[in-house]
Short mmCIF file of C-alpha atoms in Angstrom, two decimals:
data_model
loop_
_atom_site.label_atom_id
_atom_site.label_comp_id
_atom_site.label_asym_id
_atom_site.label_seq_id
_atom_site.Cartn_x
_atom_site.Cartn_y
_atom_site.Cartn_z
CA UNK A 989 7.39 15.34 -6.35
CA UNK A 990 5.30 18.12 -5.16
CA UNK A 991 3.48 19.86 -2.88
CA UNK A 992 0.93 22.74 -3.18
CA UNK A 993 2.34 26.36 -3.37
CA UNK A 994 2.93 28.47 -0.31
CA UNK A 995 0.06 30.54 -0.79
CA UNK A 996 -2.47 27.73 -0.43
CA UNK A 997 -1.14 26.81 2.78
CA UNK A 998 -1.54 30.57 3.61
CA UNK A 999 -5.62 29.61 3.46
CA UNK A 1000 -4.69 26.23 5.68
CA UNK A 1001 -4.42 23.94 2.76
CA UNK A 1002 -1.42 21.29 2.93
CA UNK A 1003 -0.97 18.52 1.02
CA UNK A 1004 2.53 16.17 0.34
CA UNK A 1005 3.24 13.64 -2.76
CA UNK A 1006 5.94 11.46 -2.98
CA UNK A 1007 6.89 7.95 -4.85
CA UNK A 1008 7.77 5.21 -2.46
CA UNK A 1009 8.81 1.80 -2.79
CA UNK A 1010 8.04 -1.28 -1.36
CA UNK A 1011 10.47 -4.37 -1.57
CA UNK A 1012 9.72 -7.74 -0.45
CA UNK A 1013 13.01 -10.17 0.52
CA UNK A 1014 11.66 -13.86 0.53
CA UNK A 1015 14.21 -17.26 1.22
CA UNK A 1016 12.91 -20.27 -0.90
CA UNK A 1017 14.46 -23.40 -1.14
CA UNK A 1018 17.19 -22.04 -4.25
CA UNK A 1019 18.21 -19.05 -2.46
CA UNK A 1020 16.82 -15.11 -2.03
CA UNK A 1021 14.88 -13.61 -3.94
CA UNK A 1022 12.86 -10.22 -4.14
CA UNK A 1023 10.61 -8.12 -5.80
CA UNK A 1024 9.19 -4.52 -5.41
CA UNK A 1025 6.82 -1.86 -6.37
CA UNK A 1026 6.57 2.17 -6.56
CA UNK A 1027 3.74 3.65 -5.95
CA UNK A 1028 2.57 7.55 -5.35
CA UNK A 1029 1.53 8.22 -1.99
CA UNK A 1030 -0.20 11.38 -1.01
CA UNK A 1031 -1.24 13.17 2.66
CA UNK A 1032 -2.72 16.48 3.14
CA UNK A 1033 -4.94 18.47 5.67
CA UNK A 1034 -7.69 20.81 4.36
CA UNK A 1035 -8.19 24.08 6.39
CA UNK A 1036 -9.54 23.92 9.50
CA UNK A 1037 -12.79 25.38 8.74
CA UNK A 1038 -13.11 23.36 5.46
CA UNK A 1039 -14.85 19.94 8.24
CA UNK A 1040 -15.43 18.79 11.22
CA UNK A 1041 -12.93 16.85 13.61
CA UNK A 1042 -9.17 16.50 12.02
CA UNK A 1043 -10.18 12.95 10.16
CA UNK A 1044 -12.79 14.62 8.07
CA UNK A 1045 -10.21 17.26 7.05
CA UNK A 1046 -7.65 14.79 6.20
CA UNK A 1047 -6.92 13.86 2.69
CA UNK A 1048 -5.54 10.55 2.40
CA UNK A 1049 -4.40 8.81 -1.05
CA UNK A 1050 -2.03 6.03 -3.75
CA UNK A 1051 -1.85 5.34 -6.93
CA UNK A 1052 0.24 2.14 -8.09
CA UNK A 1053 0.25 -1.00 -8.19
CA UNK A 1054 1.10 -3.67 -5.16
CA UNK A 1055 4.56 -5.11 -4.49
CA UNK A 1056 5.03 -8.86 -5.20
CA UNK A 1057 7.49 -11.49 -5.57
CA UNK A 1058 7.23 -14.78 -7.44
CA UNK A 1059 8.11 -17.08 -4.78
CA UNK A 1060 7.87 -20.25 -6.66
CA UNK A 1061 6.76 -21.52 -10.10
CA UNK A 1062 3.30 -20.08 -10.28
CA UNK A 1063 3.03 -19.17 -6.87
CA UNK A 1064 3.12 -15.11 -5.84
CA UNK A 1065 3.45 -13.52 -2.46
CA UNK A 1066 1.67 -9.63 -2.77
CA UNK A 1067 1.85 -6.95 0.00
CA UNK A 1068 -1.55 -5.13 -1.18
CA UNK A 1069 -2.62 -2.00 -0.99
CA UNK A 1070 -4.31 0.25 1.24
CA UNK A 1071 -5.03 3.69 2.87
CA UNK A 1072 -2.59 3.13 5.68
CA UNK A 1073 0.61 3.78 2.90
CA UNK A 1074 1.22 7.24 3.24
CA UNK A 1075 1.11 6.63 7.04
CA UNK A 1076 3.75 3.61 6.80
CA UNK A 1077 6.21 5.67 5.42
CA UNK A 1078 5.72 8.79 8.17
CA UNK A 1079 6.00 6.20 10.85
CA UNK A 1080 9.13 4.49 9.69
CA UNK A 1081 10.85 7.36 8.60
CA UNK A 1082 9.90 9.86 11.07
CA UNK A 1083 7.80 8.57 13.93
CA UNK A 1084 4.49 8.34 14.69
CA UNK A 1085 1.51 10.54 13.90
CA UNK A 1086 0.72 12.76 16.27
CA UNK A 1087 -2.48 14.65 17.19
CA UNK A 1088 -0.42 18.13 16.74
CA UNK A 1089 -0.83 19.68 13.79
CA UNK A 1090 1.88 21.53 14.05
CA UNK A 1091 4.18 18.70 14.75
CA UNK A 1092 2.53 16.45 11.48
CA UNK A 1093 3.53 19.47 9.01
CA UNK A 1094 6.82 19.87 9.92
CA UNK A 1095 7.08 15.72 9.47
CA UNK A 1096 5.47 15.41 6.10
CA UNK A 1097 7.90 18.73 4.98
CA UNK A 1098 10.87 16.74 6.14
CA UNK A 1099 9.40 13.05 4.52
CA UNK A 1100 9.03 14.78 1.22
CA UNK A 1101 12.24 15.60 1.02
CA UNK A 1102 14.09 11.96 2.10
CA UNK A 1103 15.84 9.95 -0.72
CA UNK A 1104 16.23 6.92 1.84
CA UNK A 1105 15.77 3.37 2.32
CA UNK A 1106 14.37 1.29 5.22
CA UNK A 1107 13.34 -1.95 6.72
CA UNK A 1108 9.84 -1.21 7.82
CA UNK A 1109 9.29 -2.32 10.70
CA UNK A 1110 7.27 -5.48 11.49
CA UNK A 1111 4.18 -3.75 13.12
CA UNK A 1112 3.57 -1.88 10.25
CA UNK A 1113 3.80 -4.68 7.34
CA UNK A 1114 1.07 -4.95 4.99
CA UNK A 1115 -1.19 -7.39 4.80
CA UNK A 1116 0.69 -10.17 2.29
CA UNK A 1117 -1.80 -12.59 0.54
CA UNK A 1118 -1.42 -15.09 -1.80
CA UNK A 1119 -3.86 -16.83 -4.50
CA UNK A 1120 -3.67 -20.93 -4.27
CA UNK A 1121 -4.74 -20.54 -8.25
CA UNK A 1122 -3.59 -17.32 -9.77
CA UNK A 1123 -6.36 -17.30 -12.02
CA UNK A 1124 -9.27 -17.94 -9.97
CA UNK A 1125 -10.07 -14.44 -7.68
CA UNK A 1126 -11.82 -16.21 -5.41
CA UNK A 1127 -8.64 -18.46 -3.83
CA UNK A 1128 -7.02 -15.57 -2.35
CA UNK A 1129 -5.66 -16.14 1.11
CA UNK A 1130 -3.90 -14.18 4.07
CA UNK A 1131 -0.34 -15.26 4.46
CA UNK A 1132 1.33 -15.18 7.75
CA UNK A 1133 4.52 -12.76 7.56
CA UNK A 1134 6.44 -14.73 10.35
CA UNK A 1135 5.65 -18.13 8.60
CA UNK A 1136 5.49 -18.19 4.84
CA UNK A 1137 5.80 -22.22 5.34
CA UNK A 1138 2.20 -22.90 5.71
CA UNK A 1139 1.28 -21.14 2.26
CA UNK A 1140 4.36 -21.97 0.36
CA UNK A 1141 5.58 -25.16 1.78
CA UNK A 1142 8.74 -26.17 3.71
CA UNK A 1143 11.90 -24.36 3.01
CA UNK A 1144 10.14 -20.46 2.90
CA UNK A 1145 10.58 -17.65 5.21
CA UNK A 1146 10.39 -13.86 4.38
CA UNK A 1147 13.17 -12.16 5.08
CA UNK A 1148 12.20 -8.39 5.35
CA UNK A 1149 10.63 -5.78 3.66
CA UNK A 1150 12.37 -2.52 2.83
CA UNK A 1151 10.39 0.57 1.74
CA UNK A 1152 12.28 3.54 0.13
CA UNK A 1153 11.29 7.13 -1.02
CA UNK A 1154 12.20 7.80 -4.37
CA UNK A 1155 12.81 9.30 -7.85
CA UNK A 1156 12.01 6.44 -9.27
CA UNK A 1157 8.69 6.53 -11.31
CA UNK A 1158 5.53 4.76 -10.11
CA UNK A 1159 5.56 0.98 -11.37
CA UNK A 1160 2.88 -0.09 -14.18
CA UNK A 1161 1.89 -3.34 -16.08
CA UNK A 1162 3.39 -6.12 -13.93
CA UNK A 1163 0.58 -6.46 -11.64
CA UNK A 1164 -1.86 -6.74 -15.06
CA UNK A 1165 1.22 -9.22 -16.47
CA UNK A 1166 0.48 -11.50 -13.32
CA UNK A 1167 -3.45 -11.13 -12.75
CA UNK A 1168 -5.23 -10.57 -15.97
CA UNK A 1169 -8.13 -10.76 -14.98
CA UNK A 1170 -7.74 -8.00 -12.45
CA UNK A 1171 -9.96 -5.72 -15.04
CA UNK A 1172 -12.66 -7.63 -14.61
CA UNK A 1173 -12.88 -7.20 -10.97
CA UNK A 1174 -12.82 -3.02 -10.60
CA UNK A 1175 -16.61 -3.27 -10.01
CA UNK A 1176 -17.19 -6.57 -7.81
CA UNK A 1177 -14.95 -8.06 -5.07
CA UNK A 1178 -12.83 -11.18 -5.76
CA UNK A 1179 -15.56 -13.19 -5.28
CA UNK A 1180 -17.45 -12.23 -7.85
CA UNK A 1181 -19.93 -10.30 -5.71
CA UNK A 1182 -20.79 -7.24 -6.16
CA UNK A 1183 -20.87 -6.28 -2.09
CA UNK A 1184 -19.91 -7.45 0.85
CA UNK A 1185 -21.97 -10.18 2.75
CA UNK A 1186 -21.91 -11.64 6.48
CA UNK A 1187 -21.99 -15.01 5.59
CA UNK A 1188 -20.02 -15.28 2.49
CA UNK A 1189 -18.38 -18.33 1.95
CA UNK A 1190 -15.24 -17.18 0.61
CA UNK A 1191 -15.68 -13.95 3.70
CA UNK A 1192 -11.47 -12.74 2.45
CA UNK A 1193 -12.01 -13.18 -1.15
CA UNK A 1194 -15.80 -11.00 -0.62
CA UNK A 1195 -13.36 -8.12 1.23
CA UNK A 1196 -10.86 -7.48 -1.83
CA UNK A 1197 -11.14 -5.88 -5.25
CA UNK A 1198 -8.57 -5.07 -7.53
CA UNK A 1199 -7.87 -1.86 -5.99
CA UNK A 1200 -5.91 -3.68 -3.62
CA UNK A 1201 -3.42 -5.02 -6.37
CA UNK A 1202 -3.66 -2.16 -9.26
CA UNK A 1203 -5.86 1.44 -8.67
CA UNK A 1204 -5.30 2.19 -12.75
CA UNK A 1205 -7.87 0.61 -14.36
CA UNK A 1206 -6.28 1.23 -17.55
#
């Protein structure tokens, strides 16, 4: 893990990098079961002249690949991916973001530097989806964290999620193991369209692309 060297923060330039992990804690019908994911999150600020207003001089990013679990034969719960990672780990670990940018560089200094595990709290869980046929894109649906029952069936309830920062090194090839058809879909949504339209008929399924499960296209 790194950050950049003191003497670009001399010129306003910050920016943090650290592996965190995601672990998803399901109860089916034959007991508990999880599964988990690293990825690499990174958060930085550029210097104050480099934009205008503090979002434009924000540099938000991941790398990875999405936590999942199977939760029964054939049938896969994923937490997917999204810009709001590096913030889920600030908030749970050290509290929210604040406006001060003061306040945000002493919080990413001391988040870098954690080797600790959580349960993240439930106003921050990712959205979890689901695919009613793994290998068609298109049947990908929401599921509801506080009742796994109406994807899965009777007998299924998620039991947490825990997200850690670690040493360990970013996860790669399960996600492609599960979904291989996930390189065929850097370049069009899940749909099979290439953008988004207003009266799609499959409106989640024309929001996601494969970014949301695996950023390497490789």
């Amino acid at each position: 893990m790194a950050f950049l060297l003191p003497g670009c923060r001399l010129i306003g330039l910050y920016n943090w990098s650290w592996n965190q992990e995601l672990e998803l804690t399901v109860i089916t019908r034959d007991g508990e079961i999880s599964g988990s994911s690293v990825i690499r999150a990174s958060y930085g600020f550029r210097p104050e002249w480099w934009g205008w207003g503090d979002r434009g001089r924000s540099i938000i990013a991941h790398s990875g690949e999405a936590a999942f679990v199977e939760v029964a034969s054939g049938r896969y719960l994923f937490a997917i991916m999204s810009e709001n990672d590096p913030a889920m780990a600030y908030e749970t670990f050290i509290g929210p973001i604040t406006t001060s940018r003061e306040e945000r560089i002493e919080g990413f200094d001391r988040l870098y530097r954690l080797r600790e595990t959580r349960a993240l709290p439930r106003e921050l869980y990712p959205t979890l989806v689901t695919f009613r046929d793994i290998n068609d894109p298109a049947s990908v649906e929401k599921v509801d964290p506080d009742n796994l029952e109406a994807s899965f069936g009777p007998g299924y309830a998620l039991d947490g999620i825990n997200i850690s920062i670690t040493e360990k090194a970013p996860t790669k090839g399960k996600v492609n193991n599960v979904l291989p058809w996930i390189k065929s879909y850097y370049d069009r949504l899940l749909d099979g369209e290439k953008i988004q339209y207003l009266k799609s008929n499959t409106p989640f399924a024309n929001s996601l692309a494969s970014g949301s499960f695996n950023t390497e296209s490789e």
